[in-house]
PDB file of C-alpha atoms in Angstrom:
ATOM      1  CA  MET A   1      97.689 140.900  63.801  1.00 77.00           C
ATOM      2  CA  THR A   2      94.747 142.793  65.255  1.00 80.00           C
ATOM      3  CA  ILE A   3      91.234 142.205  63.930  1.00 85.00           C
ATOM      4  CA  ARG A   4      91.058 145.708  62.441  1.00 86.00           C
ATOM      5  CA  ASN A   5      94.278 145.259  60.494  1.00 87.00           C
ATOM      6  CA  TRP A   6      93.302 141.771  59.410  1.00 89.00           C
ATOM      7  CA  VAL A   7      90.017 143.117  58.013  1.00 91.00           C
ATOM      8  CA  LYS A   8      91.929 145.803  56.055  1.00 92.00           C
ATOM      9  CA  PHE A   9      94.416 143.182  54.859  1.00 92.00           C
ATOM     10  CA  PHE A  10      91.579 140.846  53.798  1.00 94.00           C
ATOM     11  CA  PHE A  11      89.565 143.429  51.875  1.00 95.00           C
ATOM     12  CA  ASN A  12      92.595 144.932  50.146  1.00 95.00           C
ATOM     13  CA  ALA A  13      93.539 141.456  48.908  1.00 96.00           C
ATOM     14  CA  LEU A  14      89.913 140.866  47.908  1.00 96.00           C
ATOM     15  CA  PHE A  15      89.772 144.033  45.821  1.00 96.00           C
ATOM     16  CA  ILE A  16      93.109 143.248  44.162  1.00 97.00           C
ATOM     17  CA  GLY A  17      91.833 139.808  43.168  1.00 96.00           C
ATOM     18  CA  GLY A  18      88.588 141.221  41.791  1.00 96.00           C
ATOM     19  CA  ALA A  19      90.260 144.040  39.853  1.00 96.00           C
ATOM     20  CA  ILE A  20      93.006 141.896  38.293  1.00 96.00           C
ATOM     21  CA  THR A  21      90.567 139.158  37.252  1.00 96.00           C
ATOM     22  CA  ALA A  22      88.199 141.698  35.705  1.00 95.00           C
ATOM     23  CA  ILE A  23      90.983 143.368  33.719  1.00 95.00           C
ATOM     24  CA  VAL A  24      92.642 140.136  32.559  1.00 95.00           C
ATOM     25  CA  GLY A  25      89.272 138.537  31.814  1.00 94.00           C
ATOM     26  CA  LEU A  26      88.240 141.536  29.725  1.00 93.00           C
ATOM     27  CA  ILE A  27      91.463 141.306  27.704  1.00 94.00           C
ATOM     28  CA  VAL A  28      91.577 137.528  27.281  1.00 92.00           C
ATOM     29  CA  ARG A  29      87.851 137.160  26.570  1.00 91.00           C
ATOM     30  CA  TRP A  30      87.404 140.373  24.615  1.00 91.00           C
ATOM     31  CA  GLU A  31      85.680 138.559  21.743  1.00 89.00           C
ATOM     32  CA  PHE A  32      83.036 137.351  24.201  1.00 88.00           C
ATOM     33  CA  PHE A  33      82.574 140.765  25.853  1.00 90.00           C
ATOM     34  CA  SER A  34      82.658 142.711  22.576  1.00 88.00           C
ATOM     35  CA  THR A  35      79.674 140.735  21.284  1.00 90.00           C
ATOM     36  CA  TYR A  36      77.486 142.281  23.979  1.00 89.00           C
ATOM     37  CA  LEU A  37      78.718 145.776  23.129  1.00 86.00           C
ATOM     38  CA  GLU A  38      78.191 145.297  19.402  1.00 87.00           C
ATOM     39  CA  ASN A  39      74.622 144.134  20.027  1.00 88.00           C
ATOM     40  CA  GLY A  40      73.921 146.962  22.448  1.00 87.00           C
ATOM     41  CA  GLU A  41      73.403 144.518  25.331  1.00 90.00           C
ATOM     42  CA  ILE A  42      74.911 146.763  27.987  1.00 91.00           C
ATOM     43  CA  TRP A  43      73.346 145.029  30.973  1.00 93.00           C
ATOM     44  CA  GLN A  44      74.564 141.636  29.778  1.00 92.00           C
ATOM     45  CA  PHE A  45      78.040 143.139  29.429  1.00 92.00           C
ATOM     46  CA  VAL A  46      77.849 144.579  32.955  1.00 93.00           C
ATOM     47  CA  GLY A  47      76.581 141.263  34.329  1.00 94.00           C
ATOM     48  CA  ALA A  48      79.425 139.316  32.710  1.00 92.00           C
ATOM     49  CA  PHE A  49      81.953 141.879  33.939  1.00 94.00           C
ATOM     50  CA  LEU A  50      80.591 141.684  37.498  1.00 96.00           C
ATOM     51  CA  TRP A  51      80.788 137.902  37.303  1.00 95.00           C
ATOM     52  CA  MET A  52      84.497 138.199  36.493  1.00 95.00           C
ATOM     53  CA  ILE A  53      84.941 140.442  39.530  1.00 96.00           C
ATOM     54  CA  PHE A  54      83.151 137.893  41.721  1.00 96.00           C
ATOM     55  CA  LEU A  55      85.409 135.159  40.320  1.00 94.00           C
ATOM     56  CA  GLY A  56      88.365 137.322  41.307  1.00 95.00           C
ATOM     57  CA  PHE A  57      86.993 137.654  44.840  1.00 96.00           C
ATOM     58  CA  THR A  58      86.793 133.859  44.990  1.00 95.00           C
ATOM     59  CA  MET A  59      90.383 133.444  43.790  1.00 95.00           C
ATOM     60  CA  SER A  60      91.480 136.022  46.363  1.00 96.00           C
ATOM     61  CA  VAL A  61      89.896 133.999  49.168  1.00 96.00           C
ATOM     62  CA  VAL A  62      91.607 130.857  47.847  1.00 95.00           C
ATOM     63  CA  ALA A  63      94.938 132.709  47.792  1.00 96.00           C
ATOM     64  CA  GLN A  64      94.454 133.990  51.338  1.00 95.00           C
ATOM     65  CA  MET A  65      93.665 130.497  52.605  1.00 95.00           C
ATOM     66  CA  GLY A  66      96.811 129.246  50.878  1.00 94.00           C
ATOM     67  CA  PHE A  67      98.881 132.025  52.419  1.00 95.00           C
ATOM     68  CA  PHE A  68      97.866 131.345  56.004  1.00 92.00           C
ATOM     69  CA  ALA A  69      98.289 127.600  55.402  1.00 93.00           C
ATOM     70  CA  TYR A  70     101.818 128.313  54.138  1.00 94.00           C
ATOM     71  CA  LEU A  71     102.700 130.265  57.278  1.00 91.00           C
ATOM     72  CA  SER A  72     101.948 127.114  59.288  1.00 91.00           C
ATOM     73  CA  VAL A  73     103.803 124.876  56.819  1.00 91.00           C
ATOM     74  CA  HIS A  74     106.852 127.153  56.918  1.00 91.00           C
ATOM     75  CA  GLN A  75     107.037 127.083  60.707  1.00 90.00           C
ATOM     76  CA  PHE A  76     106.454 123.323  60.661  1.00 90.00           C
ATOM     77  CA  GLY A  77     109.309 122.870  58.160  1.00 90.00           C
ATOM     78  CA  VAL A  78     111.732 124.954  60.225  1.00 88.00           C
ATOM     79  CA  ASN A  79     110.853 122.945  63.343  1.00 91.00           C
ATOM     80  CA  ILE A  80     111.254 119.588  61.572  1.00 91.00           C
ATOM     81  CA  PHE A  81     114.601 120.297  59.919  1.00 89.00           C
ATOM     82  CA  LYS A  82     115.924 122.256  62.941  1.00 85.00           C
ATOM     83  CA  SER A  83     117.713 124.632  60.594  1.00 85.00           C
ATOM     84  CA  LEU A  84     116.488 127.409  58.318  1.00 88.00           C
ATOM     85  CA  THR A  85     119.367 126.683  55.914  1.00 90.00           C
ATOM     86  CA  LEU A  86     118.383 123.026  55.544  1.00 93.00           C
ATOM     87  CA  TRP A  87     114.708 123.967  55.178  1.00 93.00           C
ATOM     88  CA  ASN A  88     115.677 126.421  52.426  1.00 93.00           C
ATOM     89  CA  TRP A  89     117.436 123.634  50.521  1.00 95.00           C
ATOM     90  CA  VAL A  90     114.339 121.464  50.868  1.00 95.00           C
ATOM     91  CA  GLN A  91     112.205 124.329  49.557  1.00 95.00           C
ATOM     92  CA  LEU A  92     114.522 124.741  46.546  1.00 96.00           C
ATOM     93  CA  LEU A  93     114.182 121.014  45.816  1.00 96.00           C
ATOM     94  CA  ILE A  94     110.387 121.242  45.991  1.00 96.00           C
ATOM     95  CA  ILE A  95     110.419 124.296  43.699  1.00 96.00           C
ATOM     96  CA  THR A  96     112.440 122.312  41.139  1.00 96.00           C
ATOM     97  CA  VAL A  97     110.047 119.362  41.306  1.00 96.00           C
ATOM     98  CA  VAL A  98     106.995 121.619  40.928  1.00 95.00           C
ATOM     99  CA  LEU A  99     108.452 123.423  37.902  1.00 94.00           C
ATOM    100  CA  PHE A 100     109.366 120.083  36.305  1.00 92.00           C
ATOM    101  CA  ASP A 101     105.814 118.840  36.900  1.00 91.00           C
ATOM    102  CA  LEU A 102     104.359 122.005  35.370  1.00 91.00           C
ATOM    103  CA  VAL A 103     106.474 121.787  32.217  1.00 85.00           C
ATOM    104  CA  PHE A 104     106.146 118.083  31.446  1.00 84.00           C
ATOM    105  CA  PHE A 105     102.828 117.038  32.982  1.00 80.00           C
ATOM    106  CA  ARG A 106     100.528 120.045  33.522  1.00 78.00           C
ATOM    107  CA  PHE A 107     101.548 122.263  30.602  1.00 78.00           C
ATOM    108  CA  ARG A 108     102.561 119.344  28.353  1.00 71.00           C
ATOM    109  CA  LEU A 109     104.997 121.583  26.496  1.00 66.00           C
ATOM    110  CA  THR A 110     106.254 118.591  24.527  1.00 58.00           C
ATOM    111  CA  SER A 111     102.819 118.001  22.942  1.00 59.00           C
ATOM    112  CA  GLY A 112     103.832 119.524  19.605  1.00 64.00           C
ATOM    113  CA  GLU A 113     101.231 122.318  19.525  1.00 73.00           C
ATOM    114  CA  PRO A 114     103.187 125.554  18.813  1.00 75.00           C
ATOM    115  CA  GLY A 115     100.412 127.997  19.739  1.00 78.00           C
ATOM    116  CA  ARG A 116      99.615 126.252  22.987  1.00 79.00           C
ATOM    117  CA  THR A 117     103.313 125.861  23.780  1.00 82.00           C
ATOM    118  CA  LEU A 118     103.914 129.601  23.393  1.00 88.00           C
ATOM    119  CA  LEU A 119     100.929 130.404  25.626  1.00 89.00           C
ATOM    120  CA  TYR A 120     102.079 128.120  28.413  1.00 89.00           C
ATOM    121  CA  LEU A 121     105.687 129.238  28.115  1.00 90.00           C
ATOM    122  CA  GLY A 122     104.393 132.775  28.608  1.00 93.00           C
ATOM    123  CA  LEU A 123     102.452 131.685  31.686  1.00 94.00           C
ATOM    124  CA  LEU A 124     105.524 129.906  33.050  1.00 94.00           C
ATOM    125  CA  VAL A 125     107.670 133.004  32.522  1.00 95.00           C
ATOM    126  CA  SER A 126     104.976 135.104  34.235  1.00 95.00           C
ATOM    127  CA  LEU A 127     104.874 132.738  37.210  1.00 96.00           C
ATOM    128  CA  VAL A 128     108.635 132.560  37.688  1.00 96.00           C
ATOM    129  CA  GLY A 129     109.197 136.232  36.820  1.00 96.00           C
ATOM    130  CA  VAL A 130     106.620 137.591  39.277  1.00 97.00           C
ATOM    131  CA  ALA A 131     107.890 135.136  41.903  1.00 97.00           C
ATOM    132  CA  ALA A 132     111.491 136.287  41.439  1.00 97.00           C
ATOM    133  CA  ILE A 133     110.588 140.000  41.585  1.00 97.00           C
ATOM    134  CA  THR A 134     108.414 139.498  44.654  1.00 97.00           C
ATOM    135  CA  ALA A 135     111.098 137.445  46.406  1.00 96.00           C
ATOM    136  CA  TYR A 136     113.719 140.107  45.593  1.00 96.00           C
ATOM    137  CA  PHE A 137     111.686 142.897  47.181  1.00 95.00           C
ATOM    138  CA  LYS A 138     110.718 140.674  50.120  1.00 95.00           C
ATOM    139  CA  ALA A 139     114.398 140.033  50.865  1.00 94.00           C
ATOM    140  CA  LYS A 140     115.279 143.693  50.296  1.00 92.00           C
ATOM    141  CA  TRP A 141     112.546 145.052  52.569  1.00 92.00           C
ATOM    142  CA  THR A 142     112.855 142.464  55.337  1.00 90.00           C
ATOM    143  CA  LYS A 143     115.708 139.955  55.665  1.00 88.00           C
ATOM    144  CA  LYS A 144     117.877 138.267  53.037  1.00 88.00           C
ATOM    145  CA  HIS A 145     117.080 134.763  54.243  1.00 88.00           C
ATOM    146  CA  THR A 146     113.407 135.252  53.282  1.00 92.00           C
ATOM    147  CA  LEU A 147     114.311 135.086  49.571  1.00 95.00           C
ATOM    148  CA  ILE A 148     113.943 131.301  49.242  1.00 94.00           C
ATOM    149  CA  SER A 149     110.787 131.167  51.342  1.00 94.00           C
ATOM    150  CA  ALA A 150     109.196 133.886  49.221  1.00 95.00           C
ATOM    151  CA  LEU A 151     110.144 132.028  46.028  1.00 96.00           C
ATOM    152  CA  PHE A 152     108.687 128.830  47.462  1.00 96.00           C
ATOM    153  CA  PHE A 153     105.442 130.527  48.373  1.00 96.00           C
ATOM    154  CA  MET A 154     105.066 132.356  45.072  1.00 96.00           C
ATOM    155  CA  ILE A 155     105.837 129.304  42.915  1.00 96.00           C
ATOM    156  CA  VAL A 156     104.753 126.231  44.874  1.00 96.00           C
ATOM    157  CA  ILE A 157     101.745 127.571  46.761  1.00 96.00           C
ATOM    158  CA  THR A 158     100.489 129.565  43.766  1.00 96.00           C
ATOM    159  CA  THR A 159     100.769 126.417  41.630  1.00 95.00           C
ATOM    160  CA  LEU A 160      98.801 124.402  44.189  1.00 95.00           C
ATOM    161  CA  GLU A 161      96.068 127.059  44.187  1.00 95.00           C
ATOM    162  CA  TRP A 162      96.139 127.071  40.377  1.00 94.00           C
ATOM    163  CA  LEU A 163      96.139 123.259  40.083  1.00 91.00           C
ATOM    164  CA  PRO A 164      92.339 122.688  39.847  1.00 88.00           C
ATOM    165  CA  ALA A 165      92.259 124.760  36.638  1.00 87.00           C
ATOM    166  CA  LEU A 166      95.340 122.985  35.258  1.00 86.00           C
ATOM    167  CA  MET A 167      93.798 119.558  35.799  1.00 83.00           C
ATOM    168  CA  VAL A 168      90.720 120.255  33.650  1.00 75.00           C
ATOM    169  CA  ARG A 169      91.111 118.896  30.113  1.00 67.00           C
ATOM    170  CA  SER A 170      87.805 119.881  28.505  1.00 67.00           C
ATOM    171  CA  GLY A 171      86.233 123.072  27.179  1.00 64.00           C
ATOM    172  CA  ASN A 172      88.041 126.373  26.641  1.00 73.00           C
ATOM    173  CA  ILE A 173      90.397 125.552  29.477  1.00 81.00           C
ATOM    174  CA  ASP A 174      93.433 127.486  28.164  1.00 84.00           C
ATOM    175  CA  THR A 175      91.470 130.727  28.529  1.00 89.00           C
ATOM    176  CA  TRP A 176      90.551 130.055  32.152  1.00 90.00           C
ATOM    177  CA  VAL A 177      94.022 128.795  33.039  1.00 91.00           C
ATOM    178  CA  THR A 178      95.357 132.131  31.777  1.00 92.00           C
ATOM    179  CA  ILE A 179      92.760 134.256  33.552  1.00 94.00           C
ATOM    180  CA  LEU A 180      93.050 132.501  36.927  1.00 94.00           C
ATOM    181  CA  LEU A 181      96.842 132.670  37.195  1.00 96.00           C
ATOM    182  CA  PHE A 182      97.124 136.450  37.415  1.00 96.00           C
ATOM    183  CA  PRO A 183      94.809 137.167  40.387  1.00 96.00           C
ATOM    184  CA  LEU A 184      96.593 134.420  42.320  1.00 97.00           C
ATOM    185  CA  LEU A 185      99.981 135.966  41.539  1.00 97.00           C
ATOM    186  CA  ALA A 186      98.793 139.488  42.356  1.00 97.00           C
ATOM    187  CA  VAL A 187      97.116 138.573  45.644  1.00 97.00           C
ATOM    188  CA  ASN A 188      99.981 136.338  46.767  1.00 97.00           C
ATOM    189  CA  ALA A 189     102.569 139.026  45.955  1.00 97.00           C
ATOM    190  CA  TYR A 190     100.515 141.567  47.888  1.00 96.00           C
ATOM    191  CA  GLN A 191     100.121 139.280  50.879  1.00 96.00           C
ATOM    192  CA  ILE A 192     103.763 138.345  51.290  1.00 96.00           C
ATOM    193  CA  LEU A 193     104.973 141.919  50.803  1.00 96.00           C
ATOM    194  CA  ALA A 194     102.272 143.688  52.828  1.00 94.00           C
ATOM    195  CA  LEU A 195     102.075 141.346  55.833  1.00 92.00           C
ATOM    196  CA  PRO A 196     105.034 142.923  57.705  1.00 89.00           C
ATOM    197  CA  LYS A 197     103.402 146.346  57.372  1.00 90.00           C
ATOM    198  CA  TYR A 198     100.167 145.139  58.957  1.00 87.00           C
ATOM    199  CA  ASN A 199     102.071 143.294  61.672  1.00 86.00           C
ATOM    200  CA  ARG A 200     103.930 146.514  62.520  1.00 86.00           C
ATOM    201  CA  GLN A 201     100.676 148.451  62.576  1.00 86.00           C
ATOM    202  CA  SER A 202      99.169 145.836  64.866  1.00 80.00           C
ATOM    203  CA  ASP A 203     102.136 146.062  67.244  1.00 79.00           C
ATOM    204  CA  GLU A 204     101.843 149.861  67.269  1.00 78.00           C
ATOM    205  CA  ASP A 205      98.091 149.641  67.903  1.00 75.00           C
ATOM    206  CA  LYS A 206      98.685 147.250  70.796  1.00 80.00           C
ATOM    207  CA  GLU A 207     101.328 149.564  72.274  1.00 78.00           C
ATOM    208  CA  ARG A 208      98.970 152.555  72.054  1.00 76.00           C
ATOM    209  CA  LEU A 209      96.200 150.501  73.659  1.00 75.00           C
ATOM    210  CA  ASP A 210      98.516 149.397  76.465  1.00 71.00           C
ATOM    211  CA  GLU A 211      99.619 152.998  76.973  1.00 74.00           C
ATOM    212  CA  ARG A 212      96.013 154.187  77.225  1.00 75.00           C
ATOM    213  CA  LYS A 213      95.297 151.433  79.733  1.00 73.00           C
ATOM    214  CA  ARG A 214      98.301 152.481  81.821  1.00 78.00           C
ATOM    215  CA  LEU A 215      97.235 156.125  81.732  1.00 71.00           C
ATOM    216  CA  ARG A 216      93.673 155.266  82.773  1.00 74.00           C
ATOM    217  CA  LYS A 217      94.971 153.064  85.577  1.00 72.00           C
ATOM    218  CA  ALA A 218      97.330 155.810  86.733  1.00 67.00           C
ATOM    219  CA  ALA A 219      94.475 158.338  86.601  1.00 67.00           C
ATOM    220  CA  LYS A 220      92.230 156.080  88.694  1.00 68.00           C
ATOM    221  CA  THR A 221      95.022 155.514  91.205  1.00 68.00           C
ATOM    222  CA  ALA A 222      95.685 159.271  91.501  1.00 65.00           C
ATOM    223  CA  LYS A 223      91.975 159.983  91.892  1.00 66.00           C
ATOM    224  CA  ALA A 224      91.636 157.359  94.618  1.00 63.00           C
ATOM    225  CA  LYS A 225      94.449 159.010  96.577  1.00 59.00           C
TER     226      LYS A 225
END
């Protein structure tokens, strides 16, 4: 990928993270934000809203780091197992383990708290649902064998990026766990679906640059003659 396309890729992902976090944060924490509006504290409202956007930028950067780390891990896995089919089975096993860990250890869905259980079931459905839709379109738009890899990235890598929030057990953690999931899902879905487009653009840019170089060289040669 060329630097120009990488910059566009980076900032698009950044804006997606900021926008999604701001929207979800406004919905989930509406009681907090509405207090400022009711009291006429517009600047405090704007400041809190901008803080949510900045948090989204941060989550976007985390997601982008996770994405480029995954690209290395994926290639490493293919090289180790010497077969994409075998590596796909390993990825499916890891997905199963991660989902089991989420349900029984991170979400603690067996804790006997109905309200909390419904919230975390909703988050689990969101995670798996967005992952499945993203993987479907990834396989449809590129190659069928990318389905498992896309599922692995969207579930396992997103969960790893989400893990610091899941490990906190104090304060209003359920609110932040909810808010932080959606920018990670949105940015990761964007990255895995948009990367081929930017790679194609980079290849086209390189071809145009090579063509211009050839034309300039040919012009210099003709002039010298």
